[in-house]
Amino acid sequence: MTLGQKIKEARIERKMTQRDVVGDYITRNMLSKIENDSATPSVKTLEHIAKVLNLPAGYFMSDLTTDDGEPSGITGARKAYKAGNYPAALDMINAVDLAKTSHEDEACLLHAKCCTGIAEQAYHDGDVTRARACARDALKHNAAGLYFDLRCELVCCEILMLCAIQLESQSEYRQYEKRYLAESSKGNIAESFSIIQALFVSGRDGLATGLKLLENIHAENISDPWVRAMYMLLSARAKIEAGDIDGAIKLLETAEIEAGKNGGKLIKSEIYSYLERCHKAKDNFRMAYHYATLRLEI
């Protein structure tokens, strides 16, 4: 059965007209061409149709192959992944019956990379449970296929270490730290790992001990905005402990700018919390209220 036939069959089974399906998203003429296989829908169009029909996008790609025999689900998943739409790509991969193809290794890699992207976003959005589950799934699939991806492995270990810090699980942190160090021996230790280590040690042995791990790192040399924001946040906490509230505010305001680039909700919430605390200490209740409001809005 072709893609167009599957879409038409699903629509008729639900007793829906073409007008019911297209809504304001695409034209009825375009849907007609798609159903007649004279036009190929984009990933976003396929997602729209699937949503209206109450089906996963991957349903339409299962059991379909391209002219060279590649499952259409993998072709669609690759396009969705490149577009940054990791959940849709994952749906398409999961709909493919890999036992009937010779593309299992690429599917494992795509699955791992999609789960990594979802885990990164979930962690930065503050959904530690989902981030942890997706990162573990990514590690499993990354190891299962022929095309092992080192970056995927390291990023997932970092996410799982961060999740372990949030969940206050030292044993889990050590598990993924060991795995990270074993793999990173093949390349350089990332700046992000140094920050994660400092966070863990700060929680276990105190902030001063954690900051000692960052003595050779300078903010202006850090390339990643999230890492810069975390570095400044830790430094600001040290200023607060030393009673230098003005210095802490300056660092936190810079951290807020860096976090705004791609830091996500979790770090922004923590920055706002410390800014609220600092302004309260200076009896500047207007600014304290401002940051309390920003934190609650996240």
Coordinates of C-alpha atoms in Angstrom, one line a residue:
M1 CA 0.0 0.0 0.0
T2 CA 1.3 3.5 -0.9
L3 CA 1.5 6.5 1.4
G4 CA -1.4 8.1 -0.3
Q5 CA -3.5 5.0 -0.1
K6 CA -2.8 4.6 3.6
I7 CA -3.9 8.2 4.3
K8 CA -7.0 7.9 2.2
E9 CA -7.9 4.6 3.9
A10 CA -7.4 6.1 7.3
R11 CA -9.6 9.1 6.4
I12 CA -12.4 6.9 5.0
E13 CA -12.4 4.6 8.0
R14 CA -13.0 7.7 10.2
K15 CA -15.8 8.8 7.8
M16 CA -14.0 12.1 7.3
T17 CA -14.0 14.2 4.1
Q18 CA -11.0 15.8 2.6
R19 CA -12.2 19.1 3.8
D20 CA -12.4 17.8 7.4
V21 CA -8.7 16.7 7.2
V22 CA -7.1 19.8 5.5
G23 CA -8.6 22.4 7.8
D24 CA -6.7 25.7 7.3
Y25 CA -3.3 24.0 7.0
I26 CA -3.3 22.7 3.4
T27 CA -5.6 22.9 0.4
R28 CA -8.1 20.2 -0.5
N29 CA -6.4 20.0 -3.9
M30 CA -3.0 19.2 -2.2
L31 CA -4.5 16.5 -0.1
S32 CA -6.1 15.0 -3.2
K33 CA -2.7 14.9 -4.9
I34 CA -1.1 13.3 -1.8
E35 CA -3.8 10.6 -1.7
N36 CA -3.3 9.9 -5.4
D37 CA 0.5 9.7 -4.8
S38 CA 1.1 12.6 -7.3
A39 CA 2.6 14.7 -4.5
T40 CA 4.7 13.9 -1.4
P41 CA 3.8 15.6 1.8
S42 CA 6.4 17.4 3.9
V43 CA 7.1 16.0 7.4
K44 CA 5.0 18.9 8.9
T45 CA 2.1 18.2 6.6
L46 CA 2.2 14.5 7.4
E47 CA 2.2 15.4 11.1
H48 CA -0.8 17.6 10.6
I49 CA -2.7 14.8 8.8
A50 CA -1.8 12.2 11.4
K51 CA -2.9 14.5 14.2
V52 CA -6.3 15.2 12.6
L53 CA -6.7 11.4 12.0
N54 CA -5.6 10.7 15.6
L55 CA -2.7 8.6 14.5
P56 CA 1.1 8.7 15.1
A57 CA 3.0 10.2 12.1
G58 CA 5.0 7.0 11.9
Y59 CA 1.9 5.0 11.1
F60 CA 1.9 6.2 7.5
M61 CA 5.6 5.3 7.0
S62 CA 5.5 1.7 8.2
D63 CA 5.8 -1.0 5.6
L64 CA 6.6 1.6 2.9
T65 CA 9.8 1.6 0.9
T66 CA 11.5 4.0 -1.4
D67 CA 12.7 3.0 -4.9
D68 CA 16.0 1.8 -3.6
G69 CA 14.3 -0.4 -0.9
E70 CA 14.9 1.9 2.1
P71 CA 11.9 2.0 4.5
S72 CA 10.1 5.3 4.0
G73 CA 9.9 5.6 7.8
I74 CA 13.7 5.9 7.9
T75 CA 13.7 8.4 5.0
G76 CA 11.1 10.5 6.8
A77 CA 12.8 10.2 10.2
R78 CA 16.0 11.4 8.7
K79 CA 14.3 14.5 7.3
A80 CA 12.5 15.2 10.5
Y81 CA 15.7 14.8 12.5
K82 CA 17.5 17.3 10.3
A83 CA 14.6 19.7 10.8
G84 CA 15.0 19.3 14.6
N85 CA 11.7 17.6 15.0
Y86 CA 12.9 14.7 17.1
P87 CA 9.6 13.4 18.5
A88 CA 8.2 13.0 14.9
A89 CA 11.4 11.4 13.7
L90 CA 11.2 8.9 16.6
D91 CA 7.6 8.1 15.8
M92 CA 8.6 7.2 12.2
I93 CA 11.5 5.0 13.3
N94 CA 9.3 3.1 15.8
A95 CA 6.7 2.4 13.1
V96 CA 9.3 0.6 10.9
D97 CA 9.4 -3.2 11.1
L98 CA 13.2 -3.5 11.1
A99 CA 13.1 -7.2 10.9
K100 CA 12.0 -6.9 7.3
T101 CA 14.8 -4.5 6.3
S102 CA 18.6 -4.2 6.3
H103 CA 18.6 -0.8 7.8
E104 CA 18.6 -1.7 11.5
D105 CA 22.0 -0.1 12.2
E106 CA 21.0 3.3 10.8
A107 CA 17.6 3.1 12.6
C108 CA 19.5 2.5 15.9
L109 CA 21.7 5.5 15.3
L110 CA 18.7 7.8 14.4
H111 CA 16.8 6.5 17.4
A112 CA 19.7 7.3 19.7
K113 CA 20.2 10.8 18.2
C114 CA 16.5 11.6 18.4
C115 CA 16.3 10.5 22.0
T116 CA 19.4 12.6 22.8
G117 CA 17.8 15.7 21.3
I118 CA 14.6 15.0 23.3
A119 CA 16.6 14.4 26.5
E120 CA 18.5 17.7 26.1
Q121 CA 15.3 19.7 25.6
A122 CA 13.5 17.9 28.5
Y123 CA 16.4 18.6 30.9
H124 CA 16.6 22.3 30.1
D125 CA 12.8 22.5 30.4
G126 CA 13.0 21.0 33.9
D127 CA 11.5 17.6 33.1
V128 CA 14.2 15.5 34.8
T129 CA 12.2 12.3 34.6
R130 CA 11.7 12.4 30.9
A131 CA 15.3 13.6 30.3
R132 CA 16.6 10.6 32.3
A133 CA 14.4 8.1 30.5
C134 CA 15.3 9.4 27.0
A135 CA 19.0 9.6 27.7
R136 CA 19.0 6.0 28.9
D137 CA 17.1 4.9 25.8
A138 CA 19.6 6.8 23.6
L139 CA 22.6 5.0 25.3
K140 CA 20.9 1.7 24.8
H141 CA 20.3 2.2 21.0
N142 CA 23.6 3.9 20.5
A143 CA 25.3 0.7 21.7
A144 CA 23.0 -1.6 19.8
G145 CA 23.9 -0.6 16.3
L146 CA 27.0 -0.6 14.2
Y147 CA 27.2 3.2 13.9
F148 CA 28.3 4.1 17.5
D149 CA 28.2 8.0 18.0
L150 CA 30.7 9.3 20.5
R151 CA 29.0 12.7 20.9
C152 CA 25.7 11.0 21.6
E153 CA 27.3 8.9 24.3
L154 CA 29.0 11.8 26.0
V155 CA 26.0 14.2 25.9
C156 CA 23.7 11.5 27.3
C157 CA 26.1 10.7 30.1
E158 CA 26.3 14.5 30.9
I159 CA 22.5 14.7 31.0
L160 CA 22.3 11.6 33.3
M161 CA 24.9 13.1 35.6
L162 CA 22.9 16.3 35.8
C163 CA 19.7 14.3 36.4
A164 CA 21.5 12.4 39.2
I165 CA 22.5 15.7 40.8
Q166 CA 18.9 16.9 40.7
L167 CA 17.7 13.5 42.2
E168 CA 20.6 13.6 44.7
S169 CA 21.8 10.1 43.6
Q170 CA 25.5 9.9 44.2
S171 CA 25.7 6.3 43.0
E172 CA 24.0 7.1 39.7
Y173 CA 26.2 10.1 39.2
R174 CA 29.3 8.0 39.7
Q175 CA 27.9 5.3 37.3
Y176 CA 27.7 7.8 34.4
E177 CA 30.8 9.8 35.3
K178 CA 32.8 6.5 35.0
R179 CA 31.2 5.8 31.6
Y180 CA 31.8 9.4 30.5
L181 CA 35.5 9.3 31.4
A182 CA 36.0 5.9 29.8
E183 CA 34.6 7.3 26.5
S184 CA 36.1 10.8 26.7
S185 CA 39.6 9.3 26.9
K186 CA 39.2 9.0 23.1
G187 CA 39.1 12.8 22.9
N188 CA 39.2 16.0 25.1
I189 CA 37.2 16.5 28.3
A190 CA 34.4 18.9 27.5
E191 CA 33.9 22.2 29.3
S192 CA 30.5 21.1 30.3
F193 CA 31.9 18.0 32.1
S194 CA 34.0 20.3 34.3
I195 CA 31.0 22.3 35.3
I196 CA 28.9 19.2 36.0
Q197 CA 31.7 17.9 38.2
A198 CA 31.9 21.2 40.1
L199 CA 28.1 21.1 40.6
F200 CA 28.3 17.6 42.0
V201 CA 31.2 18.3 44.3
S202 CA 29.6 21.5 45.5
G203 CA 26.6 19.6 46.6
R204 CA 28.6 17.0 48.3
D205 CA 31.6 18.8 49.7
G206 CA 30.6 22.4 49.7
L207 CA 30.8 25.3 47.1
A208 CA 34.5 26.2 47.8
T209 CA 35.6 22.7 47.0
G210 CA 33.5 22.5 43.9
L211 CA 34.9 25.8 42.6
K212 CA 38.5 24.6 43.0
L213 CA 37.8 22.3 40.0
L214 CA 37.2 25.4 37.9
E215 CA 40.3 27.3 38.9
N216 CA 41.9 26.9 35.4
I217 CA 38.7 27.9 33.5
H218 CA 38.0 31.5 32.6
A219 CA 34.5 32.6 31.5
E220 CA 35.8 34.5 28.4
N221 CA 37.3 31.2 27.1
I222 CA 34.1 29.2 27.4
S223 CA 32.3 28.7 24.1
D224 CA 28.9 27.2 25.2
P225 CA 26.4 29.8 26.6
W226 CA 24.9 27.2 29.0
V227 CA 28.3 26.4 30.4
R228 CA 29.2 30.1 30.8
A229 CA 25.9 30.7 32.6
M230 CA 26.5 27.8 35.0
Y231 CA 30.1 29.0 35.6
M232 CA 28.8 32.5 36.5
L233 CA 26.0 31.1 38.6
L234 CA 28.5 29.1 40.7
S235 CA 30.8 32.1 41.0
A236 CA 27.9 34.3 42.0
R237 CA 27.0 31.8 44.8
A238 CA 30.5 32.1 46.1
K239 CA 30.1 35.9 46.1
I240 CA 26.9 35.5 48.1
E241 CA 28.6 33.3 50.7
A242 CA 31.4 35.9 50.9
G243 CA 28.9 38.7 51.5
D244 CA 29.6 40.5 48.2
I245 CA 26.0 40.9 47.1
D246 CA 26.8 43.6 44.4
G247 CA 29.4 41.3 42.8
A248 CA 26.9 38.4 42.9
I249 CA 24.2 40.5 41.2
K250 CA 26.6 41.5 38.4
L251 CA 27.5 37.9 37.7
L252 CA 23.9 36.7 37.9
E253 CA 22.8 39.4 35.4
T254 CA 25.5 38.3 33.0
A255 CA 24.4 34.6 33.6
E256 CA 20.8 35.6 32.8
I257 CA 21.9 37.0 29.4
E258 CA 23.9 33.8 28.6
A259 CA 21.0 31.5 29.7
G260 CA 18.7 33.5 27.5
K261 CA 20.7 32.2 24.4
N262 CA 19.9 28.5 24.9
G263 CA 20.0 27.8 28.6
G264 CA 16.5 26.6 29.1
K265 CA 14.0 26.9 32.0
L266 CA 15.9 25.1 34.7
I267 CA 18.9 27.3 34.8
K268 CA 16.9 30.5 34.3
S269 CA 14.7 29.6 37.3
E270 CA 17.8 29.1 39.5
I271 CA 19.3 32.4 38.3
Y272 CA 16.1 34.3 39.1
S273 CA 15.9 32.7 42.5
Y274 CA 19.4 33.9 43.4
L275 CA 18.7 37.4 42.0
E276 CA 15.5 37.6 44.1
R277 CA 17.5 36.6 47.1
C278 CA 20.2 39.2 46.4
H279 CA 17.8 42.0 45.9
K280 CA 16.0 41.1 49.1
A281 CA 19.3 41.3 51.0
K282 CA 19.7 44.9 49.6
D283 CA 16.1 45.8 50.6
N284 CA 15.3 46.3 46.9
F285 CA 11.9 44.7 47.0
R286 CA 10.8 46.0 43.7
M287 CA 13.6 44.1 41.9
A288 CA 13.1 41.1 44.2
Y289 CA 9.4 41.0 43.2
H290 CA 10.4 41.3 39.5
Y291 CA 12.7 38.2 39.6
A292 CA 10.2 36.3 41.8
T293 CA 7.6 36.9 39.1
L294 CA 9.9 35.8 36.3
R295 CA 10.7 32.6 38.2
L296 CA 7.0 31.9 38.7
E297 CA 6.2 32.5 35.0
I298 CA 8.6 29.7 33.9

